[in-house]
Amino acid sequence: MRTKQDYIKGLSKMKRNIYFDGQLIDRDDELQMDCLNVIGTTYDEAAKPENQDLCTAISHLTGERINRYTHIHQNTDDLHKKQDMTRMLCQKVGGCIQRCMGIDGTNAIYNVSYEGCKVHISEASVADEVLVVPTRALRKEDKDYAVAFAVPGDWDGLKQVTTIHNLRPREHYKRGFMPGATDSYMIFENCFIPWERVFLAGEYQHGGACALLFALFHRHSYSGCKPAIGDVLLGTAALAAEVNNIHKTEHVREKLAELIMVIELGYAAGYTASSLGKPEVYVPGIGFVPYGPGSYIPHSIYCNVGRCLSGEAVWREAEILCDISGGVTATFPHPATGEALLKYTKRNPNMSAEDQAQFWRYLGDHLCSATGGIMNIGNYHGGGSPIMEQIAITTQYDIESRKKLVKYIAGMSGGDREALAPKTAK
């Protein structure tokens, strides 16, 4: 398995095709180091003996131990461990761990076995390889867009126009961990893709399956990622109450309970999706059918329910943080104004003024920084906007059987008392 140093060294050897602010930059440019700091955590933690069971797996292809982020799910235990690994790693970096796109895309394309532009691709500028798949169902007239392939991130003819999302460096009140993120517009200009790297070429019937499976695996990852972000937000809200010396009030307890419920309901939905996972995919009008070579796919209803519930809560969570913290987050004085202002902003006599100042600076990263705003948008839309989950839920859920049951209970014609009875295998 590679180390963080191996990963960054490999990136440094790649050709320059990353454009930032109109200039070509290296993949290991200082501007990208905060993002590499996040992804590097996945290598560091996998190397620790105590994390071997959670963060590594035995490859079904080679029989060797590999990083779990490169593993194809072989059973429900793999699905559980991917969710728990994601939650643990997101906790350690205080947000998105940024490697879920890779494992989710790989598992999607495993089950479906150039000129153009892919927009808004997270962390492509720090990826060894990029995997291109359709993003929606395709019709016969769309067959020219029914392509899926993988190429190195510095492939001939590929340009990446990149945005880098870093927090502003501080002279005072240094952060304990420096996260970062990037996203790229990826422009393919007459790229030649060798056949051994092509997974889909005109088979438009499979375009929807590629898009559906990636979305499904990514929403399953979200059931580990978003609870971890919730863990961080919960700790932040609880500390804000403590710094303000209002941590024993009833309204604070109610808000903390609300955060906990969203965190654990999202995790529970993902856990259930793992437990009910099978080598099956939902086909509208037919139901669940066997699919692919046998790798495990999480249950779609619970993936979508958990993702939608957690995603819709993003702005409410920010509101709770804002409510508990008050205005000091946005108006905290400059260090040069001296000790007097530290004295008058101190709310809790049992906590040092320096720790309180350190905390308000941290909370400002969440609530009133450019990066904080970007992260909220990412947390809301990442893995699919809530409307997409609502469409998936209502098209896949058996609403008609529930109507038949209610017709029976109400005494209406067409009712069926056994409408929801377990189906026995024939």
Coordinates of C-alpha atoms in Angstrom, one line a residue:
M1 CA 0.0 0.0 0.0
R2 CA 1.2 3.5 -0.7
T3 CA 2.0 6.1 2.0
K4 CA 1.0 9.7 2.0
Q5 CA 4.5 10.6 0.9
D6 CA 4.3 8.1 -2.0
Y7 CA 1.0 9.6 -3.1
I8 CA 2.3 13.2 -3.1
K9 CA 5.6 12.1 -4.8
G10 CA 3.6 10.4 -7.6
L11 CA 1.5 13.6 -8.1
S12 CA 4.7 15.7 -8.4
K13 CA 5.9 13.6 -11.3
M14 CA 2.7 14.2 -13.4
K15 CA 2.6 16.6 -16.4
R16 CA 1.4 20.2 -15.7
N17 CA -2.2 20.6 -16.9
I18 CA -3.8 22.3 -13.9
Y19 CA -4.9 25.9 -14.5
F20 CA -5.5 28.1 -11.4
D21 CA -6.1 31.8 -11.7
G22 CA -5.0 31.6 -15.4
Q23 CA -1.6 30.0 -14.5
L24 CA -0.3 26.5 -14.8
I25 CA 0.6 25.0 -11.4
D26 CA 2.1 21.8 -10.1
R27 CA -0.1 19.2 -8.3
D28 CA 2.0 19.6 -5.2
D29 CA 1.8 23.4 -5.3
E30 CA 1.6 25.0 -1.9
L31 CA -2.0 26.1 -2.7
Q32 CA -3.0 22.4 -3.0
M33 CA -1.2 21.2 0.1
D34 CA -4.3 21.8 2.4
C35 CA -6.3 19.5 0.2
L36 CA -3.5 17.0 0.1
N37 CA -3.4 17.2 3.9
V38 CA -7.0 15.9 3.9
I39 CA -6.5 13.1 1.4
G40 CA -3.2 12.2 3.0
T41 CA -5.0 11.3 6.2
T42 CA -6.6 8.3 4.4
Y43 CA -3.0 6.9 3.8
D44 CA -1.8 7.8 7.3
E45 CA -4.7 6.2 9.1
A46 CA -4.6 3.0 6.9
A47 CA -1.0 2.5 7.9
K48 CA -1.9 2.3 11.6
P49 CA -2.2 -1.3 12.9
E50 CA -5.3 -0.4 15.0
N51 CA -7.1 0.7 11.8
Q52 CA -6.2 -2.3 9.7
D53 CA -9.6 -4.0 9.9
L54 CA -11.5 -0.7 9.2
C55 CA -9.3 1.1 6.6
T56 CA -7.9 -1.9 4.6
A57 CA -9.2 -5.0 2.9
I58 CA -8.0 -8.1 1.1
S59 CA -8.4 -7.6 -2.6
H60 CA -10.7 -10.1 -4.3
L61 CA -8.6 -9.6 -7.4
T62 CA -5.0 -10.1 -6.1
G63 CA -5.4 -11.5 -2.6
E64 CA -3.2 -8.7 -1.3
R65 CA -4.0 -6.2 1.4
I66 CA -5.1 -2.8 -0.1
N67 CA -6.5 0.5 1.1
R68 CA -10.3 0.1 1.5
Y69 CA -10.7 3.2 -0.7
T70 CA -9.6 1.0 -3.7
H71 CA -11.8 -2.0 -2.7
I72 CA -14.8 -3.5 -4.5
H73 CA -17.5 -4.3 -1.9
Q74 CA -17.9 -8.1 -1.6
N75 CA -20.5 -8.4 1.2
T76 CA -22.5 -6.4 3.6
D77 CA -19.6 -6.2 6.0
D78 CA -17.6 -4.3 3.4
L79 CA -20.5 -1.8 3.1
H80 CA -20.6 -1.4 6.9
K81 CA -16.9 -0.8 7.1
K82 CA -16.9 1.7 4.2
Q83 CA -19.5 3.7 6.1
D84 CA -17.7 3.5 9.4
M85 CA -14.3 4.3 7.8
T86 CA -15.8 7.3 6.2
R87 CA -17.3 8.6 9.4
M88 CA -14.1 8.0 11.4
L89 CA -11.8 9.8 8.8
C90 CA -14.2 12.7 8.3
Q91 CA -14.2 13.2 12.1
K92 CA -10.4 13.4 12.0
V93 CA -10.3 16.1 9.3
G94 CA -13.3 18.0 10.5
G95 CA -15.2 17.6 7.2
C96 CA -15.2 15.8 3.8
I97 CA -12.4 13.2 3.4
Q98 CA -12.6 13.7 -0.4
R99 CA -11.8 10.1 -1.5
C100 CA -15.4 8.8 -1.6
M101 CA -15.8 9.8 -5.2
G102 CA -13.1 7.3 -6.2
I103 CA -14.4 4.3 -4.3
D104 CA -18.0 5.1 -5.4
G105 CA -17.2 5.6 -9.0
T106 CA -15.0 2.4 -9.1
N107 CA -17.8 0.3 -7.6
A108 CA -20.3 1.8 -10.0
I109 CA -18.3 1.1 -13.1
Y110 CA -17.4 -2.4 -11.8
N111 CA -21.0 -3.3 -12.1
V112 CA -21.3 -2.2 -15.8
S113 CA -18.9 -3.7 -17.6
Y114 CA -13.0 12.3 -26.6
E115 CA -14.0 15.4 -26.8
G116 CA -16.1 17.1 -24.2
C117 CA -16.2 18.6 -20.7
K118 CA -16.9 17.3 -17.2
V119 CA -17.8 20.1 -14.9
H120 CA -17.4 20.7 -11.2
I121 CA -15.3 17.6 -10.5
S122 CA -14.2 17.5 -6.8
E123 CA -10.5 16.9 -6.1
A124 CA -9.7 16.0 -9.7
S125 CA -6.5 18.2 -9.5
V126 CA -5.1 15.9 -6.8
A127 CA -6.2 12.6 -8.3
D128 CA -3.8 10.1 -9.9
E129 CA -6.6 8.9 -12.3
V130 CA -10.0 10.3 -13.4
L131 CA -13.0 8.1 -14.1
V132 CA -15.6 9.5 -16.6
V133 CA -19.1 8.1 -16.5
P134 CA -22.6 9.3 -17.7
T135 CA -24.6 11.4 -15.3
R136 CA -28.1 10.5 -16.4
A137 CA -30.2 8.0 -18.3
L138 CA -29.6 8.1 -22.0
R139 CA -31.8 7.5 -25.1
K140 CA -30.8 6.1 -28.4
E141 CA -30.1 9.5 -29.9
D142 CA -27.8 10.2 -26.9
K143 CA -25.5 7.2 -27.7
D144 CA -22.5 9.5 -28.6
Y145 CA -22.5 10.5 -24.9
A146 CA -22.7 6.9 -23.7
V147 CA -19.0 6.7 -22.8
A148 CA -17.1 5.6 -19.7
F149 CA -13.4 5.5 -19.3
A150 CA -10.5 6.1 -17.0
V151 CA -7.3 8.0 -17.7
P152 CA -4.4 9.6 -15.7
G153 CA -5.2 13.1 -14.5
D154 CA -2.4 14.5 -16.8
W155 CA -3.6 12.7 -20.0
D156 CA -2.6 14.2 -23.3
G157 CA -5.3 16.7 -24.4
L158 CA -6.9 17.0 -20.9
K159 CA -6.9 20.4 -19.3
Q160 CA -8.2 21.1 -15.7
V161 CA -9.4 24.5 -14.8
T162 CA -9.3 24.4 -11.1
T163 CA -10.8 26.3 -8.1
I164 CA -9.0 25.9 -4.8
H165 CA -10.9 26.3 -1.5
N166 CA -8.5 27.1 1.3
L167 CA -9.1 28.9 4.6
R168 CA -7.2 32.1 5.0
P169 CA -3.9 31.5 6.8
R170 CA -3.8 33.1 10.3
E171 CA -0.9 35.0 12.0
H172 CA -2.7 34.5 15.3
Y173 CA -4.9 31.7 16.7
K174 CA -3.4 29.0 14.5
R175 CA -5.7 26.1 13.6
G176 CA -5.1 22.6 14.9
F177 CA -5.8 21.0 11.4
M178 CA -5.7 22.8 8.0
P179 CA -8.2 21.3 5.6
G180 CA -8.7 22.3 1.9
A181 CA -10.6 21.3 -1.2
T182 CA -10.5 21.7 -4.9
D183 CA -12.8 21.2 -7.9
S184 CA -12.1 21.3 -11.6
Y185 CA -13.7 21.8 -15.0
M186 CA -12.1 19.0 -17.0
I187 CA -11.8 19.8 -20.7
F188 CA -11.0 16.9 -23.1
E189 CA -9.6 18.3 -26.3
N190 CA -9.5 15.4 -28.9
C191 CA -8.2 12.9 -26.4
F192 CA -7.4 9.5 -27.6
I193 CA -8.6 6.8 -25.2
P194 CA -7.1 3.3 -25.6
W195 CA -9.7 0.5 -25.7
E196 CA -8.3 -1.1 -22.6
R197 CA -9.3 2.0 -20.7
V198 CA -12.9 2.2 -22.2
F199 CA -15.8 0.7 -20.2
L200 CA -18.7 2.0 -22.2
A201 CA -18.8 3.1 -25.9
G202 CA -22.2 3.8 -27.3
E203 CA -24.2 1.3 -25.2
Y204 CA -26.7 4.0 -24.2
Q205 CA -28.9 1.4 -22.4
H206 CA -26.3 1.2 -19.6
G207 CA -25.8 5.0 -19.2
G208 CA -28.6 5.3 -16.6
A209 CA -27.2 2.3 -14.7
C210 CA -23.8 4.0 -14.4
A211 CA -25.3 7.2 -13.2
L212 CA -27.7 5.5 -10.8
L213 CA -25.0 3.3 -9.3
F214 CA -22.5 6.1 -8.8
A215 CA -25.2 8.2 -7.1
L216 CA -26.3 5.2 -5.0
F217 CA -22.8 4.4 -3.8
H218 CA -22.1 8.1 -3.1
R219 CA -25.3 8.5 -1.1
H220 CA -24.2 5.5 0.9
S221 CA -20.8 7.2 1.6
Y222 CA -22.8 10.3 2.7
S223 CA -24.3 8.2 5.5
G224 CA -20.8 8.1 7.0
C225 CA -19.6 11.5 5.9
K226 CA -22.5 13.6 7.0
P227 CA -22.9 12.0 10.5
A228 CA -19.2 12.8 11.0
I229 CA -19.7 16.4 9.9
G230 CA -22.7 16.4 12.3
D231 CA -20.4 15.1 15.1
V232 CA -18.1 18.1 14.5
L233 CA -21.1 20.5 14.3
L234 CA -22.5 19.1 17.5
G235 CA -19.2 19.5 19.3
T236 CA -19.0 23.1 18.0
A237 CA -22.5 23.9 19.1
A238 CA -21.9 22.4 22.5
L239 CA -18.7 24.4 22.9
A240 CA -20.3 27.6 21.7
A241 CA -22.9 27.2 24.5
E242 CA -20.2 26.5 27.0
V243 CA -18.1 29.5 25.9
N244 CA -21.2 31.7 26.2
N245 CA -21.9 30.1 29.6
I246 CA -25.4 29.1 28.5
H247 CA -24.8 25.3 28.2
K248 CA -27.3 24.4 31.0
T249 CA -30.3 26.1 29.5
E250 CA -33.3 24.2 28.2
H251 CA -33.3 25.7 24.7
V252 CA -29.6 24.7 24.1
R253 CA -30.4 21.1 25.2
E254 CA -33.3 21.0 22.7
K255 CA -31.1 22.2 19.9
L256 CA -28.3 19.7 20.7
A257 CA -30.9 16.9 20.8
E258 CA -32.1 18.0 17.3
L259 CA -28.6 17.8 16.0
I260 CA -28.0 14.3 17.5
M261 CA -31.3 13.0 16.0
V262 CA -30.3 14.1 12.5
I263 CA -26.8 12.7 12.9
E264 CA -27.9 9.2 14.1
L265 CA -30.9 8.9 11.8
G266 CA -28.7 9.5 8.8
Y267 CA -26.2 7.0 10.1
A268 CA -29.0 4.5 10.9
A269 CA -30.4 4.7 7.3
G270 CA -26.9 4.0 5.9
Y271 CA -26.4 1.1 8.3
T272 CA -29.7 -0.4 7.2
A273 CA -28.7 0.2 3.5
S274 CA -25.5 -1.8 4.2
S275 CA -27.3 -4.6 6.1
L276 CA -29.9 -5.0 3.2
G277 CA -27.3 -4.7 0.5
K278 CA -27.2 -7.4 -2.2
P279 CA -25.9 -7.8 -5.8
E280 CA -29.2 -6.2 -6.9
V281 CA -30.3 -3.0 -8.5
Y282 CA -33.8 -1.5 -8.6
V283 CA -35.4 -1.3 -12.1
P284 CA -38.6 0.9 -12.3
G285 CA -41.7 -1.2 -13.1
I286 CA -39.9 -4.4 -12.2
G287 CA -38.4 -4.1 -8.8
F288 CA -35.0 -5.4 -7.5
V289 CA -33.2 -7.7 -9.9
P290 CA -29.7 -9.3 -9.8
Y291 CA -27.1 -7.1 -11.3
G292 CA -23.4 -7.2 -12.1
P293 CA -20.7 -9.8 -11.3
G294 CA -21.7 -10.2 -7.7
S295 CA -20.3 -7.2 -5.8
Y296 CA -22.6 -5.8 -3.1
I297 CA -24.8 -2.7 -3.7
P298 CA -26.4 -0.9 -0.8
H299 CA -30.2 -0.8 -0.6
S300 CA -31.4 2.2 -2.6
I301 CA -34.4 3.3 -0.5
Y302 CA -32.4 3.7 2.7
C303 CA -29.4 5.3 0.9
N304 CA -31.8 8.0 -0.5
V305 CA -33.8 8.4 2.7
G306 CA -30.6 9.0 4.8
R307 CA -29.0 11.3 2.2
C308 CA -32.2 13.4 1.8
L309 CA -32.8 13.7 5.6
S310 CA -29.2 14.8 6.3
G311 CA -28.9 17.1 3.3
E312 CA -32.1 19.0 4.1
A313 CA -30.8 19.6 7.6
V314 CA -27.7 21.5 6.5
W315 CA -29.1 25.0 6.8
R316 CA -31.0 24.2 10.0
E317 CA -27.7 23.0 11.5
A318 CA -26.0 26.3 10.5
E319 CA -28.9 28.2 12.0
I320 CA -28.5 26.4 15.3
L321 CA -24.8 27.2 15.4
C322 CA -25.5 30.9 14.6
D323 CA -28.3 31.0 17.2
I324 CA -26.2 29.6 20.1
S325 CA -23.0 31.5 19.2
G326 CA -24.6 35.0 18.9
G327 CA -22.9 37.8 17.0
V328 CA -19.4 37.5 18.5
T329 CA -18.3 35.1 15.7
A330 CA -18.6 37.9 13.1
T331 CA -17.4 40.8 15.2
F332 CA -14.6 39.3 17.2
P333 CA -11.8 41.9 17.7
H334 CA -8.4 41.9 16.0
P335 CA -5.6 40.7 18.3
A336 CA -3.9 44.1 18.1
T337 CA -6.7 45.7 20.1
G338 CA -5.2 44.2 23.2
E339 CA -6.1 42.4 26.4
A340 CA -8.9 44.7 27.3
L341 CA -11.1 43.4 24.6
L342 CA -10.3 39.8 25.5
K343 CA -11.4 40.6 29.0
Y344 CA -14.8 42.0 27.8
T345 CA -15.5 39.2 25.4
K346 CA -14.9 36.5 28.0
R347 CA -18.3 34.9 28.8
N348 CA -17.4 31.9 30.9
P349 CA -15.2 32.4 34.0
N350 CA -14.1 28.7 33.9
M351 CA -12.4 29.0 30.5
S352 CA -9.4 31.0 29.6
A353 CA -9.9 34.1 27.4
E354 CA -7.3 32.7 25.0
D355 CA -9.3 29.4 24.5
Q356 CA -12.5 31.4 24.0
A357 CA -10.8 33.6 21.4
Q358 CA -9.4 30.4 19.7
F359 CA -12.9 28.9 19.6
W360 CA -14.6 32.0 18.1
R361 CA -12.0 32.1 15.3
Y362 CA -12.7 28.5 14.6
L363 CA -16.5 29.0 14.6
G364 CA -16.0 31.9 12.1
D365 CA -14.5 29.3 9.7
H366 CA -17.9 27.5 9.7
L367 CA -20.3 30.5 9.7
C368 CA -18.8 33.5 8.1
S369 CA -15.9 32.5 5.8
A370 CA -16.0 32.0 2.0
T371 CA -14.9 28.4 2.5
G372 CA -17.6 27.8 5.1
G373 CA -20.3 28.9 2.6
I374 CA -18.8 26.6 0.0
M375 CA -18.9 23.7 2.4
N376 CA -22.5 24.3 3.3
I377 CA -23.4 24.2 -0.4
G378 CA -21.4 21.0 -0.9
N379 CA -23.0 19.4 2.1
Y380 CA -26.4 20.2 0.8
H381 CA -25.9 19.1 -2.9
G382 CA -23.1 16.6 -2.5
G383 CA -24.2 13.1 -3.6
G384 CA -27.3 14.5 -5.2
S385 CA -29.6 17.4 -4.3
P386 CA -32.6 16.5 -2.0
I387 CA -35.0 16.7 -5.0
M388 CA -33.1 13.8 -6.6
E389 CA -33.5 11.6 -3.5
Q390 CA -37.2 12.5 -3.3
I391 CA -37.6 11.4 -7.0
A392 CA -35.8 8.1 -6.3
I393 CA -37.7 7.4 -3.1
T394 CA -41.2 8.1 -4.5
T395 CA -40.5 6.1 -7.8
Q396 CA -39.0 3.1 -5.9
Y397 CA -41.2 2.9 -2.9
D398 CA -44.3 0.7 -3.1
I399 CA -47.0 3.4 -2.5
E400 CA -49.7 1.4 -4.3
S401 CA -49.6 -1.5 -1.8
R402 CA -50.1 1.0 1.0
K403 CA -53.1 2.5 -0.7
K404 CA -54.6 -1.0 -1.1
L405 CA -54.1 -1.6 2.6
V406 CA -55.8 1.6 3.6
K407 CA -58.7 0.8 1.2
Y408 CA -59.2 -2.4 3.1
I409 CA -59.1 -0.7 6.5
A410 CA -61.5 2.0 5.4
G411 CA -63.9 -0.5 3.9
M412 CA -63.4 0.7 0.3
S413 CA -63.5 -1.5 -2.8
G414 CA -60.2 -2.8 -4.1
G415 CA -58.7 -3.1 -0.7
D416 CA -56.2 -5.8 0.3
R417 CA -55.4 -6.8 3.8
E418 CA -52.3 -8.7 2.7
A419 CA -51.0 -6.0 0.5
L420 CA -47.9 -5.6 2.6
A421 CA -47.5 -9.1 3.8
P422 CA -44.0 -10.6 3.2
K423 CA -43.7 -12.2 -0.2
T424 CA -42.7 -15.9 -0.1
A425 CA -40.1 -17.1 -2.6
K426 CA -41.5 -19.5 -5.2

